[in-house]
Amino acid sequence: MPSISKANREEVLEKAEKDLAAVRDQHISRLVKELQGTDFWKLRRAYSPGVQEYVEAATFFKFCQTGTLLNLDEINASLLPLSDPSLEPLQINLLDYLLGLADLTGELMRLAIGRISDGEVEYSERICQFVRDIYRELTLLVPLMDDGSDMKTKMDTMLQSVVKIENACFSVRVRGSEYIPLLGSSDPSSFLVGVSDVEL
């Protein structure tokens, strides 16, 4: 999805909705047709990365559209029309949904930083709270998950996203509007310089 702002919100969301429908109708539909009638759960590792990307895109679109989270039941309900009604429908499992959700937080971090640059601090703070809520809920689930899942690694990345959004929002509140032009600059006084190297 191109960069979204107040000025182009409707146009970007309209294009994103069409793009998401095209991905569902072309790629996810093909996956459903290829896996129908098989023990598709056994083949999960082969298609999981693509499904996670789809979950990330669908949840990001829903957040940009409504400010809410697209849940697993809603995603799976949208896939039902792609399936042959006489066969078991392909459904996204909880792990792939959670892994896609973990990736969503990186997109939301970029959106929050961009919105701060546009002077929309309150919107960025709402994004920050939303990402914090996702992180908090997932920290309760991850200890119960299989050690082989990628979730533990993604949790570290998610925490970095939370910290980056919090730091950006905090800096704007403390330093005020003088801070906004510094976002992304190489100015040594900018808190963003070297953020990727921070050890958490």
PDB file of C-alpha atoms in Angstrom:
ATOM      1  CA  MET A   1       0.000   0.000   0.000  1.00  0.00           C
ATOM      2  CA  PRO A   2       1.402   3.444  -0.867  1.00  0.00           C
ATOM      3  CA  SER A   3       1.995   5.890   1.954  1.00  0.00           C
ATOM      4  CA  ILE A   4      -1.334   6.940   3.421  1.00  0.00           C
ATOM      5  CA  SER A   5      -2.140  10.386   4.812  1.00  0.00           C
ATOM      6  CA  LYS A   6      -5.198  12.513   5.518  1.00  0.00           C
ATOM      7  CA  ALA A   7      -4.959  14.012   2.038  1.00  0.00           C
ATOM      8  CA  ASN A   8      -4.951  10.734   0.069  1.00  0.00           C
ATOM      9  CA  ARG A   9      -6.677   8.348   2.510  1.00  0.00           C
ATOM     10  CA  GLU A  10      -9.766   7.502   0.425  1.00  0.00           C
ATOM     11  CA  GLU A  11      -7.810   7.074  -2.801  1.00  0.00           C
ATOM     12  CA  VAL A  12      -5.176   4.831  -1.186  1.00  0.00           C
ATOM     13  CA  LEU A  13      -7.762   2.711   0.643  1.00  0.00           C
ATOM     14  CA  GLU A  14      -9.784   2.239  -2.542  1.00  0.00           C
ATOM     15  CA  LYS A  15      -6.703   1.018  -4.424  1.00  0.00           C
ATOM     16  CA  ALA A  16      -5.606  -1.167  -1.508  1.00  0.00           C
ATOM     17  CA  GLU A  17      -9.040  -2.803  -1.341  1.00  0.00           C
ATOM     18  CA  LYS A  18      -8.839  -3.670  -5.053  1.00  0.00           C
ATOM     19  CA  ASP A  19      -5.277  -4.981  -4.671  1.00  0.00           C
ATOM     20  CA  LEU A  20      -6.219  -7.115  -1.665  1.00  0.00           C
ATOM     21  CA  ALA A  21      -9.225  -8.544  -3.541  1.00  0.00           C
ATOM     22  CA  ALA A  22      -6.951  -9.348  -6.495  1.00  0.00           C
ATOM     23  CA  VAL A  23      -4.515 -11.211  -4.228  1.00  0.00           C
ATOM     24  CA  ARG A  24      -7.387 -13.150  -2.668  1.00  0.00           C
ATOM     25  CA  ASP A  25      -9.068 -13.920  -5.991  1.00  0.00           C
ATOM     26  CA  GLN A  26      -5.886 -14.863  -7.865  1.00  0.00           C
ATOM     27  CA  HIS A  27      -3.355 -16.254  -5.390  1.00  0.00           C
ATOM     28  CA  ILE A  28      -5.296 -17.354  -2.323  1.00  0.00           C
ATOM     29  CA  SER A  29      -7.999 -18.805  -4.584  1.00  0.00           C
ATOM     30  CA  ARG A  30      -5.357 -20.825  -6.432  1.00  0.00           C
ATOM     31  CA  LEU A  31      -3.941 -22.086  -3.146  1.00  0.00           C
ATOM     32  CA  VAL A  32      -7.416 -23.121  -2.007  1.00  0.00           C
ATOM     33  CA  LYS A  33      -8.073 -25.003  -5.255  1.00  0.00           C
ATOM     34  CA  GLU A  34      -4.702 -26.788  -5.139  1.00  0.00           C
ATOM     35  CA  LEU A  35      -5.108 -27.865  -1.515  1.00  0.00           C
ATOM     36  CA  GLN A  36      -8.791 -28.788  -1.444  1.00  0.00           C
ATOM     37  CA  GLY A  37      -9.371 -32.444  -0.774  1.00  0.00           C
ATOM     38  CA  THR A  38      -5.855 -32.910   0.678  1.00  0.00           C
ATOM     39  CA  ASP A  39      -4.547 -32.992   4.219  1.00  0.00           C
ATOM     40  CA  PHE A  40      -3.636 -29.328   3.817  1.00  0.00           C
ATOM     41  CA  TRP A  41      -2.526 -28.992   7.447  1.00  0.00           C
ATOM     42  CA  LYS A  42       0.368 -31.344   6.647  1.00  0.00           C
ATOM     43  CA  LEU A  43       1.502 -29.004   3.879  1.00  0.00           C
ATOM     44  CA  ARG A  44       1.294 -25.850   6.017  1.00  0.00           C
ATOM     45  CA  ARG A  45       5.059 -25.155   6.016  1.00  0.00           C
ATOM     46  CA  ALA A  46       4.987 -24.827   2.219  1.00  0.00           C
ATOM     47  CA  TYR A  47       2.298 -22.146   2.084  1.00  0.00           C
ATOM     48  CA  SER A  48       2.599 -20.543   5.540  1.00  0.00           C
ATOM     49  CA  PRO A  49       4.827 -17.570   4.527  1.00  0.00           C
ATOM     50  CA  GLY A  50       2.380 -16.483   1.825  1.00  0.00           C
ATOM     51  CA  VAL A  51      -0.578 -16.831   4.164  1.00  0.00           C
ATOM     52  CA  GLN A  52       1.216 -14.748   6.805  1.00  0.00           C
ATOM     53  CA  GLU A  53       1.799 -11.996   4.225  1.00  0.00           C
ATOM     54  CA  TYR A  54      -1.884 -12.095   3.301  1.00  0.00           C
ATOM     55  CA  VAL A  55      -2.891 -11.833   6.979  1.00  0.00           C
ATOM     56  CA  GLU A  56      -0.516  -8.887   7.417  1.00  0.00           C
ATOM     57  CA  ALA A  57      -1.963  -7.100   4.370  1.00  0.00           C
ATOM     58  CA  ALA A  58      -5.605  -7.795   5.278  1.00  0.00           C
ATOM     59  CA  THR A  59      -5.197  -6.715   8.911  1.00  0.00           C
ATOM     60  CA  PHE A  60      -3.249  -3.591   7.908  1.00  0.00           C
ATOM     61  CA  PHE A  61      -5.975  -2.633   5.437  1.00  0.00           C
ATOM     62  CA  LYS A  62      -8.697  -3.134   8.063  1.00  0.00           C
ATOM     63  CA  PHE A  63      -6.770  -1.040  10.598  1.00  0.00           C
ATOM     64  CA  CYS A  64      -6.250   1.798   8.086  1.00  0.00           C
ATOM     65  CA  GLN A  65      -9.922   1.628   7.130  1.00  0.00           C
ATOM     66  CA  THR A  66     -11.561   1.325  10.569  1.00  0.00           C
ATOM     67  CA  GLY A  67      -8.878   1.496  13.283  1.00  0.00           C
ATOM     68  CA  THR A  68      -9.817  -2.026  14.372  1.00  0.00           C
ATOM     69  CA  LEU A  69      -8.320  -5.492  14.131  1.00  0.00           C
ATOM     70  CA  LEU A  70      -9.507  -8.001  11.533  1.00  0.00           C
ATOM     71  CA  ASN A  71      -9.902 -11.231  13.477  1.00  0.00           C
ATOM     72  CA  LEU A  72      -9.223 -14.779  12.345  1.00  0.00           C
ATOM     73  CA  ASP A  73     -12.909 -15.666  11.989  1.00  0.00           C
ATOM     74  CA  GLU A  74     -13.460 -12.694   9.673  1.00  0.00           C
ATOM     75  CA  ILE A  75     -10.485 -13.635   7.479  1.00  0.00           C
ATOM     76  CA  ASN A  76     -11.607 -17.252   7.273  1.00  0.00           C
ATOM     77  CA  ALA A  77     -15.190 -16.221   6.482  1.00  0.00           C
ATOM     78  CA  SER A  78     -13.853 -14.197   3.530  1.00  0.00           C
ATOM     79  CA  LEU A  79     -12.126 -17.341   2.197  1.00  0.00           C
ATOM     80  CA  LEU A  80     -15.202 -19.603   2.359  1.00  0.00           C
ATOM     81  CA  PRO A  81     -16.607 -18.492  -1.033  1.00  0.00           C
ATOM     82  CA  LEU A  82     -13.343 -19.662  -2.649  1.00  0.00           C
ATOM     83  CA  SER A  83     -13.888 -23.264  -1.515  1.00  0.00           C
ATOM     84  CA  ASP A  84     -15.908 -26.091  -3.020  1.00  0.00           C
ATOM     85  CA  PRO A  85     -18.816 -26.471  -0.542  1.00  0.00           C
ATOM     86  CA  SER A  86     -18.625 -30.268  -0.773  1.00  0.00           C
ATOM     87  CA  LEU A  87     -15.032 -30.336   0.569  1.00  0.00           C
ATOM     88  CA  GLU A  88     -13.431 -29.206   3.802  1.00  0.00           C
ATOM     89  CA  PRO A  89     -12.609 -25.506   3.307  1.00  0.00           C
ATOM     90  CA  LEU A  90      -9.068 -24.252   3.599  1.00  0.00           C
ATOM     91  CA  GLN A  91      -8.902 -22.109   6.702  1.00  0.00           C
ATOM     92  CA  ILE A  92      -6.003 -20.051   8.007  1.00  0.00           C
ATOM     93  CA  ASN A  93      -4.853 -21.549  11.291  1.00  0.00           C
ATOM     94  CA  LEU A  94      -4.213 -19.642  14.489  1.00  0.00           C
ATOM     95  CA  LEU A  95      -0.403 -19.802  14.257  1.00  0.00           C
ATOM     96  CA  ASP A  96      -0.279 -18.312  10.746  1.00  0.00           C
ATOM     97  CA  TYR A  97      -2.733 -15.616  11.853  1.00  0.00           C
ATOM     98  CA  LEU A  98      -0.593 -14.724  14.874  1.00  0.00           C
ATOM     99  CA  LEU A  99       2.612 -14.704  12.800  1.00  0.00           C
ATOM    100  CA  GLY A 100       0.945 -12.371  10.290  1.00  0.00           C
ATOM    101  CA  LEU A 101      -0.286 -10.199  13.143  1.00  0.00           C
ATOM    102  CA  ALA A 102       3.265  -9.949  14.474  1.00  0.00           C
ATOM    103  CA  ASP A 103       4.369  -8.657  11.055  1.00  0.00           C
ATOM    104  CA  LEU A 104       1.500  -6.154  11.075  1.00  0.00           C
ATOM    105  CA  THR A 105       3.121  -4.287  13.956  1.00  0.00           C
ATOM    106  CA  GLY A 106       6.112  -3.371  11.760  1.00  0.00           C
ATOM    107  CA  GLU A 107       3.787  -1.824   9.188  1.00  0.00           C
ATOM    108  CA  LEU A 108       1.952   0.033  11.930  1.00  0.00           C
ATOM    109  CA  MET A 109       5.260   1.339  13.278  1.00  0.00           C
ATOM    110  CA  ARG A 110       6.105   2.784   9.838  1.00  0.00           C
ATOM    111  CA  LEU A 111       2.597   4.271   9.599  1.00  0.00           C
ATOM    112  CA  ALA A 112       2.917   5.870  13.059  1.00  0.00           C
ATOM    113  CA  ILE A 113       6.309   7.414  12.273  1.00  0.00           C
ATOM    114  CA  GLY A 114       4.945   8.737   8.970  1.00  0.00           C
ATOM    115  CA  ARG A 115       1.927  10.232  10.686  1.00  0.00           C
ATOM    116  CA  ILE A 116       4.131  11.959  13.263  1.00  0.00           C
ATOM    117  CA  SER A 117       6.087  13.458  10.348  1.00  0.00           C
ATOM    118  CA  ASP A 118       2.761  14.762   9.019  1.00  0.00           C
ATOM    119  CA  GLY A 119       1.980  16.290  12.427  1.00  0.00           C
ATOM    120  CA  GLU A 120      -0.726  13.739  13.316  1.00  0.00           C
ATOM    121  CA  VAL A 121       0.579  12.918  16.782  1.00  0.00           C
ATOM    122  CA  GLU A 122      -2.768  11.845  18.266  1.00  0.00           C
ATOM    123  CA  TYR A 123      -3.283   9.301  15.487  1.00  0.00           C
ATOM    124  CA  SER A 124       0.242   7.965  16.086  1.00  0.00           C
ATOM    125  CA  GLU A 125      -0.524   7.621  19.785  1.00  0.00           C
ATOM    126  CA  ARG A 126      -3.635   5.567  18.931  1.00  0.00           C
ATOM    127  CA  ILE A 127      -1.465   3.334  16.727  1.00  0.00           C
ATOM    128  CA  CYS A 128       1.021   3.049  19.580  1.00  0.00           C
ATOM    129  CA  GLN A 129      -1.698   1.891  21.979  1.00  0.00           C
ATOM    130  CA  PHE A 130      -3.028  -0.581  19.411  1.00  0.00           C
ATOM    131  CA  VAL A 131       0.454  -2.085  18.846  1.00  0.00           C
ATOM    132  CA  ARG A 132       1.053  -2.217  22.611  1.00  0.00           C
ATOM    133  CA  ASP A 133      -2.226  -4.104  23.055  1.00  0.00           C
ATOM    134  CA  ILE A 134      -1.273  -6.654  20.387  1.00  0.00           C
ATOM    135  CA  TYR A 135       2.168  -7.098  21.940  1.00  0.00           C
ATOM    136  CA  ARG A 136       0.730  -7.491  25.439  1.00  0.00           C
ATOM    137  CA  GLU A 137      -1.795 -10.107  24.355  1.00  0.00           C
ATOM    138  CA  LEU A 138       0.792 -12.064  22.404  1.00  0.00           C
ATOM    139  CA  THR A 139       3.215 -12.100  25.344  1.00  0.00           C
ATOM    140  CA  LEU A 140       0.570 -14.140  27.160  1.00  0.00           C
ATOM    141  CA  LEU A 141       0.324 -16.671  24.326  1.00  0.00           C
ATOM    142  CA  VAL A 142       3.937 -17.102  23.223  1.00  0.00           C
ATOM    143  CA  PRO A 143       5.097 -19.056  26.307  1.00  0.00           C
ATOM    144  CA  LEU A 144       2.408 -21.635  25.492  1.00  0.00           C
ATOM    145  CA  MET A 145       3.581 -22.052  21.896  1.00  0.00           C
ATOM    146  CA  ASP A 146       5.842 -24.669  20.381  1.00  0.00           C
ATOM    147  CA  ASP A 147       9.514 -23.681  20.628  1.00  0.00           C
ATOM    148  CA  GLY A 148       9.890 -24.405  16.899  1.00  0.00           C
ATOM    149  CA  SER A 149       7.579 -21.573  15.892  1.00  0.00           C
ATOM    150  CA  ASP A 150       8.969 -18.316  14.517  1.00  0.00           C
ATOM    151  CA  MET A 151       6.882 -16.385  17.018  1.00  0.00           C
ATOM    152  CA  LYS A 152       9.589 -15.870  19.629  1.00  0.00           C
ATOM    153  CA  THR A 153      11.846 -14.164  17.066  1.00  0.00           C
ATOM    154  CA  LYS A 154       8.971 -12.044  15.820  1.00  0.00           C
ATOM    155  CA  MET A 155       8.198 -10.961  19.394  1.00  0.00           C
ATOM    156  CA  ASP A 156      11.661  -9.369  19.650  1.00  0.00           C
ATOM    157  CA  THR A 157      11.046  -7.451  16.430  1.00  0.00           C
ATOM    158  CA  MET A 158       7.578  -6.473  17.654  1.00  0.00           C
ATOM    159  CA  LEU A 159       9.039  -5.075  20.874  1.00  0.00           C
ATOM    160  CA  GLN A 160      11.447  -2.965  18.800  1.00  0.00           C
ATOM    161  CA  SER A 161       8.456  -1.576  16.868  1.00  0.00           C
ATOM    162  CA  VAL A 162       6.639  -0.726  20.109  1.00  0.00           C
ATOM    163  CA  VAL A 163       9.740   1.038  21.475  1.00  0.00           C
ATOM    164  CA  LYS A 164      10.269   3.025  18.255  1.00  0.00           C
ATOM    165  CA  ILE A 165       6.660   4.267  18.247  1.00  0.00           C
ATOM    166  CA  GLU A 166       6.780   5.095  21.965  1.00  0.00           C
ATOM    167  CA  ASN A 167      10.063   6.972  21.568  1.00  0.00           C
ATOM    168  CA  ALA A 168       8.762   8.948  18.613  1.00  0.00           C
ATOM    169  CA  CYS A 169       5.508   9.876  20.389  1.00  0.00           C
ATOM    170  CA  PHE A 170       7.344  10.697  23.611  1.00  0.00           C
ATOM    171  CA  SER A 171       9.891  12.866  21.799  1.00  0.00           C
ATOM    172  CA  VAL A 172       7.159  14.879  20.096  1.00  0.00           C
ATOM    173  CA  ARG A 173       5.337  15.394  23.399  1.00  0.00           C
ATOM    174  CA  VAL A 174       8.506  16.450  25.209  1.00  0.00           C
ATOM    175  CA  ARG A 175      10.174  18.476  22.462  1.00  0.00           C
ATOM    176  CA  GLY A 176       7.041  19.631  20.705  1.00  0.00           C
ATOM    177  CA  SER A 177       6.741  20.550  17.051  1.00  0.00           C
ATOM    178  CA  GLU A 178      10.476  21.325  16.745  1.00  0.00           C
ATOM    179  CA  TYR A 179      10.989  17.566  16.750  1.00  0.00           C
ATOM    180  CA  ILE A 180       8.881  16.698  13.689  1.00  0.00           C
ATOM    181  CA  PRO A 181      11.373  17.929  11.033  1.00  0.00           C
ATOM    182  CA  LEU A 182      14.090  15.747  12.616  1.00  0.00           C
ATOM    183  CA  LEU A 183      12.312  12.456  11.908  1.00  0.00           C
ATOM    184  CA  GLY A 184      14.485  10.315   9.722  1.00  0.00           C
ATOM    185  CA  SER A 185      17.256  12.888   9.541  1.00  0.00           C
ATOM    186  CA  SER A 186      20.916  12.155  10.116  1.00  0.00           C
ATOM    187  CA  ASP A 187      21.089  14.943  12.691  1.00  0.00           C
ATOM    188  CA  PRO A 188      23.100  13.522  15.626  1.00  0.00           C
ATOM    189  CA  SER A 189      20.567  14.967  18.071  1.00  0.00           C
ATOM    190  CA  SER A 190      17.770  12.940  16.434  1.00  0.00           C
ATOM    191  CA  PHE A 191      16.768  10.009  18.621  1.00  0.00           C
ATOM    192  CA  LEU A 192      16.203   7.904  15.485  1.00  0.00           C
ATOM    193  CA  VAL A 193      19.894   7.842  14.586  1.00  0.00           C
ATOM    194  CA  GLY A 194      21.142   4.387  15.502  1.00  0.00           C
ATOM    195  CA  VAL A 195      17.771   3.111  16.745  1.00  0.00           C
ATOM    196  CA  SER A 196      18.186  -0.104  14.766  1.00  0.00           C
ATOM    197  CA  ASP A 197      21.350  -0.832  16.740  1.00  0.00           C
ATOM    198  CA  VAL A 198      19.683  -0.510  20.138  1.00  0.00           C
ATOM    199  CA  GLU A 199      20.033  -3.631  22.271  1.00  0.00           C
ATOM    200  CA  LEU A 200      16.782  -4.504  24.020  1.00  0.00           C
TER     201      LEU A 200
END
